[in-house]
XYZ file of N, CA and C in Angstrom:
174
model
N 0.851 -1.167 0.000
C 0.000 0.000 0.000
C 0.905 1.241 0.000
N 0.574 2.195 -0.845
C 1.388 3.403 -0.944
C 1.199 4.293 0.290
N 2.127 5.209 0.463
C 2.053 6.154 1.582
C 0.756 6.954 1.513
N 0.356 7.368 0.322
C -0.870 8.140 0.154
C -2.096 7.338 0.605
N -2.150 6.068 0.245
C -3.269 5.228 0.662
C -3.276 5.007 2.176
N -2.102 4.844 2.752
C -1.999 4.676 4.202
C -2.499 5.936 4.906
N -2.134 7.096 4.401
C -2.569 8.351 5.016
C -4.081 8.536 4.887
N -4.647 8.202 3.725
C -6.096 8.297 3.553
C -6.816 7.358 4.519
N -6.288 6.153 4.673
C -6.879 5.178 5.585
C -6.836 5.695 7.021
N -5.705 6.257 7.406
C -5.546 6.779 8.767
C -6.516 7.936 9.026
N -6.671 8.807 8.053
C -7.597 9.935 8.209
C -9.037 9.447 8.302
N -9.387 8.444 7.496
C -10.731 7.869 7.544
C -10.981 7.254 8.917
N -10.043 6.445 9.389
C -10.196 5.785 10.689
C -10.314 6.806 11.812
N -9.530 7.850 11.751
C -9.560 8.894 12.771
C -10.912 9.607 12.779
N -11.404 9.952 11.610
C -12.701 10.627 11.512
C -13.812 9.722 12.029
N -13.777 8.456 11.646
C -14.833 7.544 12.065
C -14.773 7.269 13.562
N -13.597 7.278 14.146
C -13.469 7.124 15.603
C -14.180 8.287 16.299
N -13.984 9.491 15.775
C -14.625 10.663 16.344
C -16.146 10.557 16.210
N -16.627 10.147 15.053
C -18.077 10.010 14.851
C -18.666 8.911 15.732
N -17.925 7.803 15.929
C -18.411 6.740 16.824
C -18.548 7.261 18.251
N -17.574 8.039 18.706
C -17.641 8.609 20.048
C -18.836 9.554 20.173
N -19.084 10.333 19.128
C -20.226 11.243 19.129
C -21.539 10.465 19.173
N -21.591 9.360 18.458
C -22.776 8.512 18.465
C -22.991 7.910 19.853
N -21.932 7.385 20.428
C -22.020 6.734 21.740
C -22.437 7.694 22.848
N -22.070 8.952 22.725
C -22.422 9.935 23.750
C -23.733 10.650 23.454
N -24.371 10.295 22.344
C -25.670 10.869 22.013
C -25.627 12.218 21.330
N -24.453 12.642 20.911
C -24.332 13.934 20.230
C -24.948 13.859 18.837
N -24.789 12.706 18.178
C -25.382 12.509 16.856
C -26.239 11.244 16.870
N -27.130 11.142 15.905
C -28.006 9.979 15.776
C -27.357 8.942 14.857
N -27.957 7.753 14.804
C -27.476 6.721 13.884
C -27.552 7.205 12.444
N -28.582 7.972 12.136
C -28.726 8.513 10.785
C -27.590 9.489 10.477
N -27.259 10.346 11.446
C -26.131 11.268 11.277
C -24.840 10.495 11.057
N -24.662 9.430 11.845
C -23.465 8.608 11.739
C -23.375 7.972 10.349
N -24.478 7.434 9.879
C -24.487 6.791 8.563
C -24.142 7.794 7.462
N -24.662 8.998 7.576
C -24.361 10.034 6.585
C -22.885 10.443 6.664
N -22.371 10.575 7.870
C -20.955 10.920 8.044
C -20.074 9.825 7.445
N -20.445 8.572 7.674
C -19.663 7.471 7.119
C -19.676 7.506 5.589
N -20.836 7.770 5.016
C -20.939 7.849 3.560
C -20.033 8.956 3.022
N -20.079 10.103 3.668
C -19.258 11.226 3.223
C -17.758 10.937 3.373
N -17.378 10.298 4.475
C -15.964 9.979 4.690
C -15.484 8.911 3.694
N -16.352 7.972 3.349
C -15.992 6.981 2.317
C -15.734 7.668 0.984
N -16.607 8.624 0.641
C -16.425 9.367 -0.614
C -15.126 10.154 -0.596
N -14.868 10.812 0.512
C -13.704 11.695 0.613
C -12.384 10.926 0.629
N -12.285 9.894 1.466
C -11.009 9.213 1.667
C -10.842 7.916 0.882
N -11.935 7.337 0.409
C -11.883 6.091 -0.349
C -11.003 5.036 0.340
N -11.350 4.701 1.585
C -10.534 3.749 2.340
C -10.642 2.344 1.777
N -9.597 1.563 1.991
C -9.579 0.175 1.544
C -9.922 -0.735 2.715
N -9.165 -0.650 3.767
C -9.336 -1.509 4.927
C -10.574 -1.121 5.723
N -10.799 0.158 5.918
C -11.906 0.632 6.736
C -13.263 0.166 6.273
N -13.435 -0.040 4.995
C -14.739 -0.462 4.486
C -15.002 -1.942 4.699
N -14.005 -2.710 5.080
C -14.215 -4.140 5.308
C -15.205 -4.388 6.438
N -15.226 -3.508 7.433
C -16.067 -3.684 8.601
C -17.220 -2.702 8.657
N -17.358 -1.845 7.667
C -18.354 -0.771 7.732
C -19.790 -1.269 7.663
N -20.025 -2.452 7.129
C -21.385 -2.961 7.032
C -21.831 -3.725 8.285
N -20.958 -3.817 9.289
C -21.314 -4.501 10.523
C -22.244 -3.621 11.349
N -23.204 -4.233 11.991
C -24.150 -3.491 12.817
C -23.465 -2.908 14.036
N -23.873 -1.705 14.389
C -23.340 -1.070 15.596
C -24.092 -1.631 16.789
N -23.365 -2.014 17.819
C -24.027 -2.535 19.018
C -23.616 -1.761 20.237
């Protein structure tokens, strides 16, 4: 994986960690989270991060 792809993956993971924390604390709704994930996928085009994105949040 190139350095550019690694950096995009890291930025995606970092953003999604922040959104998960916001979801867990009730700052955003599941719908907000889903929209944020869609936007981050478009922006960063992660490879590894999308492997688990379809798993249900519990």
